[in-house]
PDB file of C-alpha atoms in Angstrom:
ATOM      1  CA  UNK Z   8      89.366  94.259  88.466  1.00 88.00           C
ATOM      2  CA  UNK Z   9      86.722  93.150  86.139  1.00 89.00           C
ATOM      3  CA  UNK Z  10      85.071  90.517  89.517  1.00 90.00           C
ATOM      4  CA  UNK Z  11      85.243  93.220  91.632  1.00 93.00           C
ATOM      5  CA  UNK Z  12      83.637  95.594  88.885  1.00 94.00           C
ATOM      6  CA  UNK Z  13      80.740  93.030  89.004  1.00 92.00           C
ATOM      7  CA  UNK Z  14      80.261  92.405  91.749  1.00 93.00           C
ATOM      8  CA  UNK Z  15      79.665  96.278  92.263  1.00 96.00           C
ATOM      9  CA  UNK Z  16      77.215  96.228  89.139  1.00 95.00           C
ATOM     10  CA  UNK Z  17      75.427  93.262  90.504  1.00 93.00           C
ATOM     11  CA  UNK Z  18      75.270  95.373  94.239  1.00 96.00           C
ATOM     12  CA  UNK Z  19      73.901  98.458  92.087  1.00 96.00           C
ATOM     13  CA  UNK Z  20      71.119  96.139  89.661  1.00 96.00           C
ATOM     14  CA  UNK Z  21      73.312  96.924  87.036  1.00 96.00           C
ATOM     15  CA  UNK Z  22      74.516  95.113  83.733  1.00 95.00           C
ATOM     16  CA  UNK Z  23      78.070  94.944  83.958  1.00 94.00           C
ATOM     17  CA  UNK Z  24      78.062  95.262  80.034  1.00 92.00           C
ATOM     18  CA  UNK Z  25      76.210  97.910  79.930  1.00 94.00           C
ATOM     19  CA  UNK Z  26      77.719  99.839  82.867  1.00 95.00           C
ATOM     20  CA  UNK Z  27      80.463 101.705  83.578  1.00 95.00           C
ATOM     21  CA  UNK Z  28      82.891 102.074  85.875  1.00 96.00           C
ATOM     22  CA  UNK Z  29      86.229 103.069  87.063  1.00 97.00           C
ATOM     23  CA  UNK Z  30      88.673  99.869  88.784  1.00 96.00           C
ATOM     24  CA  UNK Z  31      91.634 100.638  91.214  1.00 97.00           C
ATOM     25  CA  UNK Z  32      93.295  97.252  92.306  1.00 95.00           C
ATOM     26  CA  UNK Z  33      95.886  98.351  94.955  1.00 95.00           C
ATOM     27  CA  UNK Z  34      98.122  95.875  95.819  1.00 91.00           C
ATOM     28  CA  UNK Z  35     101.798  95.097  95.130  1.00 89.00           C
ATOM     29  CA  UNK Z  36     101.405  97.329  92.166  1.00 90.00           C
ATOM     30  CA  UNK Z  37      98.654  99.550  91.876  1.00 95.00           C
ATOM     31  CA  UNK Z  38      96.757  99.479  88.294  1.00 94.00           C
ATOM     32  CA  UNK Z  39      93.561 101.755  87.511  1.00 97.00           C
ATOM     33  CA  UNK Z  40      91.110 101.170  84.776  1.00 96.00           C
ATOM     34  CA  UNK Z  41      88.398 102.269  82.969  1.00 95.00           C
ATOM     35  CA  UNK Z  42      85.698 100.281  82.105  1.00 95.00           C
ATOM     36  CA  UNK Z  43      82.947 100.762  80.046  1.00 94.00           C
ATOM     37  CA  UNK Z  44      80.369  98.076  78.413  1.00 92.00           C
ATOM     38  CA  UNK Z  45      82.438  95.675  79.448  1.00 90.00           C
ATOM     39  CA  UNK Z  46      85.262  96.224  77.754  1.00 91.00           C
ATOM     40  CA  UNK Z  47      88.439  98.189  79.707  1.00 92.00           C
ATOM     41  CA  UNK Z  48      89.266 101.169  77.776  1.00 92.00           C
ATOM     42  CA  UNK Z  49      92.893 102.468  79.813  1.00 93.00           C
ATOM     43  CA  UNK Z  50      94.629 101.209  82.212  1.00 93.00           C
ATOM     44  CA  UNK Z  51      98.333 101.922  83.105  1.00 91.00           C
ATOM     45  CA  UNK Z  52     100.716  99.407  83.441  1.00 88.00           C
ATOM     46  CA  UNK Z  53     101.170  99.005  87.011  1.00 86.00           C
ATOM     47  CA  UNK Z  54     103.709  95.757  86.161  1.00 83.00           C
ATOM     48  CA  UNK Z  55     106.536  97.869  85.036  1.00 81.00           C
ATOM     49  CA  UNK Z  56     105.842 100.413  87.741  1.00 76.00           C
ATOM     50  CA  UNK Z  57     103.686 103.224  85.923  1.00 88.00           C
ATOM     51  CA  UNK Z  58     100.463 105.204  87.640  1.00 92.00           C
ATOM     52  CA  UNK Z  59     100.434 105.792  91.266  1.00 95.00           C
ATOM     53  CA  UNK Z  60     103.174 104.102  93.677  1.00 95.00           C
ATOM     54  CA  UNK Z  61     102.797 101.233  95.546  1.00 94.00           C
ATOM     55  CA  UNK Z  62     104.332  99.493  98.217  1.00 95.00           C
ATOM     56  CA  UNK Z  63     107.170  97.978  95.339  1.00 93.00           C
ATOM     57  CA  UNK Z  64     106.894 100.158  92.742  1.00 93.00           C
ATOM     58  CA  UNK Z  65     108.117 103.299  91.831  1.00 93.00           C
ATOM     59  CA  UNK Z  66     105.381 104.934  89.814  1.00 92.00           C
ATOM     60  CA  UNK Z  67     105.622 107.465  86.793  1.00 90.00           C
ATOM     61  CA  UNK Z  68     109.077 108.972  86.831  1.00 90.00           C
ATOM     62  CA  UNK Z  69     110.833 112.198  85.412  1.00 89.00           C
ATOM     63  CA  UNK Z  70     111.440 110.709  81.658  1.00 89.00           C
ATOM     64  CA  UNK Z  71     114.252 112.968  81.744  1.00 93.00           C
ATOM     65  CA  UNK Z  72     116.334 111.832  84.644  1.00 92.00           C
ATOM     66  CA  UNK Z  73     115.054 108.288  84.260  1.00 89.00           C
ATOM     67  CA  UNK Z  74     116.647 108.496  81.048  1.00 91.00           C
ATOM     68  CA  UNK Z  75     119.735 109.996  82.225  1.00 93.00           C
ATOM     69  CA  UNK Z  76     120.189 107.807  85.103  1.00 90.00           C
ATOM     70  CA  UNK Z  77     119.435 104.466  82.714  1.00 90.00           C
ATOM     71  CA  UNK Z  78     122.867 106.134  80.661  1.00 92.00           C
ATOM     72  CA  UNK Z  79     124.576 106.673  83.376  1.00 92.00           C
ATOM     73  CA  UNK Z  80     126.567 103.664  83.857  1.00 90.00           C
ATOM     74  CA  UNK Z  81     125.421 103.556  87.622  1.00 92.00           C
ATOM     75  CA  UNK Z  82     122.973 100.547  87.264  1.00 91.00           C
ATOM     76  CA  UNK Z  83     122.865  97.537  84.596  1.00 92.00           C
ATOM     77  CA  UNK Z  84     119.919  97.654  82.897  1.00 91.00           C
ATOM     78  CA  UNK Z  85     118.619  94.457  85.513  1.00 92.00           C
ATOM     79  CA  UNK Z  86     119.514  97.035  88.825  1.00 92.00           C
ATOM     80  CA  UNK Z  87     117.650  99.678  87.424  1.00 91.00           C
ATOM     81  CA  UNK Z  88     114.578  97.367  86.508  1.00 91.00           C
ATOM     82  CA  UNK Z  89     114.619  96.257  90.103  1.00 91.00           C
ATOM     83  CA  UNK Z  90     114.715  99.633  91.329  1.00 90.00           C
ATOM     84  CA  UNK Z  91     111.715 100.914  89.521  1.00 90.00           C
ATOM     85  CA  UNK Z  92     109.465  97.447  90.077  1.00 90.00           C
ATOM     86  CA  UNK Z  93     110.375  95.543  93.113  1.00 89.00           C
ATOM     87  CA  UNK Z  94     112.382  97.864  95.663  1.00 92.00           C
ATOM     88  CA  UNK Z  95     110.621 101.091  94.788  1.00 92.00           C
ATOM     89  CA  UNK Z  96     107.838 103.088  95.775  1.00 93.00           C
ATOM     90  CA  UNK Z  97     106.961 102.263  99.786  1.00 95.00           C
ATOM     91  CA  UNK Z  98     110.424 100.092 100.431  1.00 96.00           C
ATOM     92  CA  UNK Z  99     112.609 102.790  98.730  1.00 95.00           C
ATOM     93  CA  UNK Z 100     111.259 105.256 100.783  1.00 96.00           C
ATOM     94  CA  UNK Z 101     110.374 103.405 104.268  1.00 96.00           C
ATOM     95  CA  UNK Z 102     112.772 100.084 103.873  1.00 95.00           C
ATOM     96  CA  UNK Z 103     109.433  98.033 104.089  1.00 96.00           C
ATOM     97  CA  UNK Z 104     106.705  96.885 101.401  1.00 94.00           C
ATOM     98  CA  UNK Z 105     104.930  95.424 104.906  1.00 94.00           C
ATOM     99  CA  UNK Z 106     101.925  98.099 104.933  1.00 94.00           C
ATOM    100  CA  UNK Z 107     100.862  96.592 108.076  1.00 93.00           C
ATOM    101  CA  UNK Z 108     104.081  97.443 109.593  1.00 95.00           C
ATOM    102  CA  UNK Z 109     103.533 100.980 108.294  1.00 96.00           C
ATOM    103  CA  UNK Z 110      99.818 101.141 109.641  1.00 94.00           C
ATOM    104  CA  UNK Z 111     101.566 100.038 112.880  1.00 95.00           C
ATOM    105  CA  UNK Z 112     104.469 103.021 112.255  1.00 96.00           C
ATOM    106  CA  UNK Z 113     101.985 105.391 111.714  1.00 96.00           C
ATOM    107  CA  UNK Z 114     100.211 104.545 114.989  1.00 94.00           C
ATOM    108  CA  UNK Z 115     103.425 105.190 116.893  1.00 96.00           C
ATOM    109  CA  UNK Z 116     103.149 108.371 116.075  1.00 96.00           C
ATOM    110  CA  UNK Z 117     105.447 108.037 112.518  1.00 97.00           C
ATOM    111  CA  UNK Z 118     104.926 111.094 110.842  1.00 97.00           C
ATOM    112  CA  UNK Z 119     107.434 110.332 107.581  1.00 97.00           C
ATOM    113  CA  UNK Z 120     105.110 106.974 107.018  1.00 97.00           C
ATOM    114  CA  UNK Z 121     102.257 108.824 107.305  1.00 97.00           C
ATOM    115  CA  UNK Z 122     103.263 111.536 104.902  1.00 97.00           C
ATOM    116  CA  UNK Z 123     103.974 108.647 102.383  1.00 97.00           C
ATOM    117  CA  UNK Z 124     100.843 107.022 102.676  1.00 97.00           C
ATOM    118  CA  UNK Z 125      98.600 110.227 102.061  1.00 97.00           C
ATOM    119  CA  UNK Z 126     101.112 110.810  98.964  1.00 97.00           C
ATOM    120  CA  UNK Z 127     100.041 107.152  97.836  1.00 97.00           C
ATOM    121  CA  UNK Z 128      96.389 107.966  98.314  1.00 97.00           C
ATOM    122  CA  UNK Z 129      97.237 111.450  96.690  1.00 98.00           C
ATOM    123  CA  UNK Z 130      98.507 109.638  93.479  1.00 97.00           C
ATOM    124  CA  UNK Z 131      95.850 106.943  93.758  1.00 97.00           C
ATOM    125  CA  UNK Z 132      92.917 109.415  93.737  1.00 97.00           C
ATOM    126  CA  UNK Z 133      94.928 111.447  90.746  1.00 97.00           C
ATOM    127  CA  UNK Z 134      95.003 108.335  88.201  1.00 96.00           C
ATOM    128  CA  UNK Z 135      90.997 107.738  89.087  1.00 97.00           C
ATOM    129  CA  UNK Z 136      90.223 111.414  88.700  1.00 96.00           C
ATOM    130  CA  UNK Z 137      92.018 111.354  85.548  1.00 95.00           C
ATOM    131  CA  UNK Z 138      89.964 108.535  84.156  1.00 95.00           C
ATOM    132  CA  UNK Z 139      87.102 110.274  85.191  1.00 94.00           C
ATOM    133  CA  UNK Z 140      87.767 113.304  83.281  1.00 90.00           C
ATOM    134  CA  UNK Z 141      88.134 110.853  79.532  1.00 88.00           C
ATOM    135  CA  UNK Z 142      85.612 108.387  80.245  1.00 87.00           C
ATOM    136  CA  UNK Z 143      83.358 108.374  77.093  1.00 78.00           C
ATOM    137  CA  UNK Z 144      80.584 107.352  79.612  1.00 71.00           C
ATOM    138  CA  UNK Z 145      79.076 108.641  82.616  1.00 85.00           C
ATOM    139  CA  UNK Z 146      80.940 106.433  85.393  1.00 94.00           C
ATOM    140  CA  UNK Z 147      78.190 104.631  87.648  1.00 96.00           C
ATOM    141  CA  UNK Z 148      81.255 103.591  90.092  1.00 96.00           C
ATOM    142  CA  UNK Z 149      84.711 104.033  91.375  1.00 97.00           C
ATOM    143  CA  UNK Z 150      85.795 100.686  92.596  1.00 97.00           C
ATOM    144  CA  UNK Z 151      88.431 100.197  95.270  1.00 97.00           C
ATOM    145  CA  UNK Z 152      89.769  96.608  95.363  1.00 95.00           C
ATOM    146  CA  UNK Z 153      92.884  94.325  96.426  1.00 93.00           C
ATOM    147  CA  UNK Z 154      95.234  94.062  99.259  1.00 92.00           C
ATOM    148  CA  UNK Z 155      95.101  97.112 100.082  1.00 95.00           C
ATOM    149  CA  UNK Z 156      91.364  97.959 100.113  1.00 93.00           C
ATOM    150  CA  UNK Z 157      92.046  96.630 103.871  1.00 93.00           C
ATOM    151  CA  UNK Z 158      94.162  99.261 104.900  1.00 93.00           C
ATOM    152  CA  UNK Z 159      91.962 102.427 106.263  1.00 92.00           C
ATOM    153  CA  UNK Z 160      94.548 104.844 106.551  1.00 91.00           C
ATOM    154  CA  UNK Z 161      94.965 104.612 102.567  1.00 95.00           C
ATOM    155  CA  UNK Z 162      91.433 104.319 101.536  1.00 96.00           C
ATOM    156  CA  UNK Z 163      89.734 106.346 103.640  1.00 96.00           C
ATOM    157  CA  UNK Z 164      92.228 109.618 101.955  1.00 97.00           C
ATOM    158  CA  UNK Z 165      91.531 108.186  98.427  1.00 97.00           C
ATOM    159  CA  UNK Z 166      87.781 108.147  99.258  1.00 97.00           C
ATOM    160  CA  UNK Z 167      87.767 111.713 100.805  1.00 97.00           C
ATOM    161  CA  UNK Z 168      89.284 112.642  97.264  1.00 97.00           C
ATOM    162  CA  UNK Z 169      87.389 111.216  95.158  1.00 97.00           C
ATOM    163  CA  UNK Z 170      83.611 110.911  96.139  1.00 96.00           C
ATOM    164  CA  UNK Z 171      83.045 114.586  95.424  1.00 95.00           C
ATOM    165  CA  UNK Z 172      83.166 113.564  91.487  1.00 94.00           C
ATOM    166  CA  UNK Z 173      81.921 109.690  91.907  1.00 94.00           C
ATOM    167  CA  UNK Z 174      80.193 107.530  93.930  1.00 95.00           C
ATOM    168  CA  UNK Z 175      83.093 105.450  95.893  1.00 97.00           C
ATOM    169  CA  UNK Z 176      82.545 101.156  96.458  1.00 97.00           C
ATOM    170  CA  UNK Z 177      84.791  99.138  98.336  1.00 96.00           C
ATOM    171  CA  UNK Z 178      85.549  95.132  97.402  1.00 94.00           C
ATOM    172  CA  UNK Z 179      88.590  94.159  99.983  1.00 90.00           C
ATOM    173  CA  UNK Z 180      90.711  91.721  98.812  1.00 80.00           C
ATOM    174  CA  UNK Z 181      92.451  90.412  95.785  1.00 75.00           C
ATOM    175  CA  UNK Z 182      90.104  88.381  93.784  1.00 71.00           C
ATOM    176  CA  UNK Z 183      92.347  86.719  91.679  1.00 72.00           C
ATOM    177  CA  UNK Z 184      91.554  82.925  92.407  1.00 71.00           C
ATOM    178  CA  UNK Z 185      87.904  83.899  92.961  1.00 72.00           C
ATOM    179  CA  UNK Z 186      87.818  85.270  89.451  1.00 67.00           C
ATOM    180  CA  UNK Z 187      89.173  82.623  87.484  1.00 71.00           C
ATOM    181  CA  UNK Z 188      86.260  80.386  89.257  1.00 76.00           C
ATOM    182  CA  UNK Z 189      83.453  82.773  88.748  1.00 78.00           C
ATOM    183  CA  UNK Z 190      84.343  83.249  84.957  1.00 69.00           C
ATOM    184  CA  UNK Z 191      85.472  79.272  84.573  1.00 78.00           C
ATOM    185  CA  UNK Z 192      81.605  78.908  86.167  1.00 74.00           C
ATOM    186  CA  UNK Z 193      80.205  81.399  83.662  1.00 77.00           C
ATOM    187  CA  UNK Z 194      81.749  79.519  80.496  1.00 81.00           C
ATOM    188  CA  UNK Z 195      80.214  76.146  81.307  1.00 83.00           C
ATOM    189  CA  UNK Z 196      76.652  77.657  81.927  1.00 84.00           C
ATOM    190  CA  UNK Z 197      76.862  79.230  78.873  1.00 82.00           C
ATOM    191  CA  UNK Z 198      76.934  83.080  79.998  1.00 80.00           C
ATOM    192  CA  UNK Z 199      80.074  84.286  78.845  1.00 77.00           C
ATOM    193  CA  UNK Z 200      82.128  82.776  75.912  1.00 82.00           C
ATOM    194  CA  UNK Z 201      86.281  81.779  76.673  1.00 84.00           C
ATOM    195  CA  UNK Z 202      88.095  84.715  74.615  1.00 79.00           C
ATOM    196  CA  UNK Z 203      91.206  83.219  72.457  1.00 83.00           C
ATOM    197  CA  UNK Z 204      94.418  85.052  72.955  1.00 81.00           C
ATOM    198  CA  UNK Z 205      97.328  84.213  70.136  1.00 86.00           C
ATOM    199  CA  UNK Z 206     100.936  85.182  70.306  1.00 83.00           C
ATOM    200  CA  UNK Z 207     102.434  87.445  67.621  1.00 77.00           C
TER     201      UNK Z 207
END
């Protein structure tokens, strides 16, 4: 989120410390931040499955069913767990986390994967836009980025939604390996200093 995020400020001639912006990495899970300064304010936790859902996982759930279902004696505490991260979201409701195979469904004329894709893009644009309304700062970006910043049929719905209230930049891809060797490149020139993380 945060290469992508800079990459956008560098695109725009702007700081990314001193911008900011709002970060929606769509992949396997589907986490949405807020940056600003430099510094990421919110995010949900797209690992256990919260925010939007994604081709794995099952996104924000009833509290009250979840709860009764996690009593229910129906699922070990493992099964349930799996069900929320790992076979939700997209494969709970189309049997696939492929979403090239549900590009390709949708292009046969599919109208259920269809219908599940704008409801991804519906949730998508709803975590942004709520970000948007809380950000202490005026947001100079919304940032699309990961996996599935490739897949049109998703991002052109969560653009349509969300460019009336922000300007809307697309960075395809994950990033992941790229970032680690842009930041390990920053440390040894001396522009950014390694952060210590410690255990409690």
């Amino acid at each position: 989120q945060k290469s992508a995020a800079r990459k956008v400020a560098e695109e725009m001639s702007l700081v990314y410390e001193e911008a900011s912006f709002i970060t929606a990495h769509m992949g396997g899970g589907i986490s949405v931040a807020a940056h600003v300064k430099g510094r990421v304010v919110d995010v949900n936790n797209a690992l256990d499955g919260e925010g939007p859902f994604s081709p794995e996982r099952s996104g924000g759930l009833p509290s009250g069913q979840l709860a009764r279902l996690a009593v229910s004696g129906i699922y070990t505490p493992a099964e349930l767990q799996k069900r929320i991260s790992g076979r939700g979201g997209m494969f709970a409701y189309l049997g696939t986390k492929n979403m090239e195979a549900v590009g390709r469904r949708i292009q046969e004329g599919d109208t259920e994967a269809a219908f599940y894709v704008k409801a991804m893009a519906f949730q998508i644009a709803k975590e942004i836009c709520s970000l948007l309304a809380v950000c202490p700062a005026p947001v100079d970006a919304v940032v699309l980025t990961g996996g599935l910043s490739h897949f049109s049929a998703l991002v052109d719905d969560v653009v349509a939604r969300v460019s009336p209230y922000a300007s809307v930049r697309i960075v395809p891809g994950e990033r992941e390996m790229l970032a680690l060797a842009e930041n390990g490149f920053a440390v040894l020139e001396g522009k950014r200093q390694p952060l210590q993380y410690h255990r409690k």
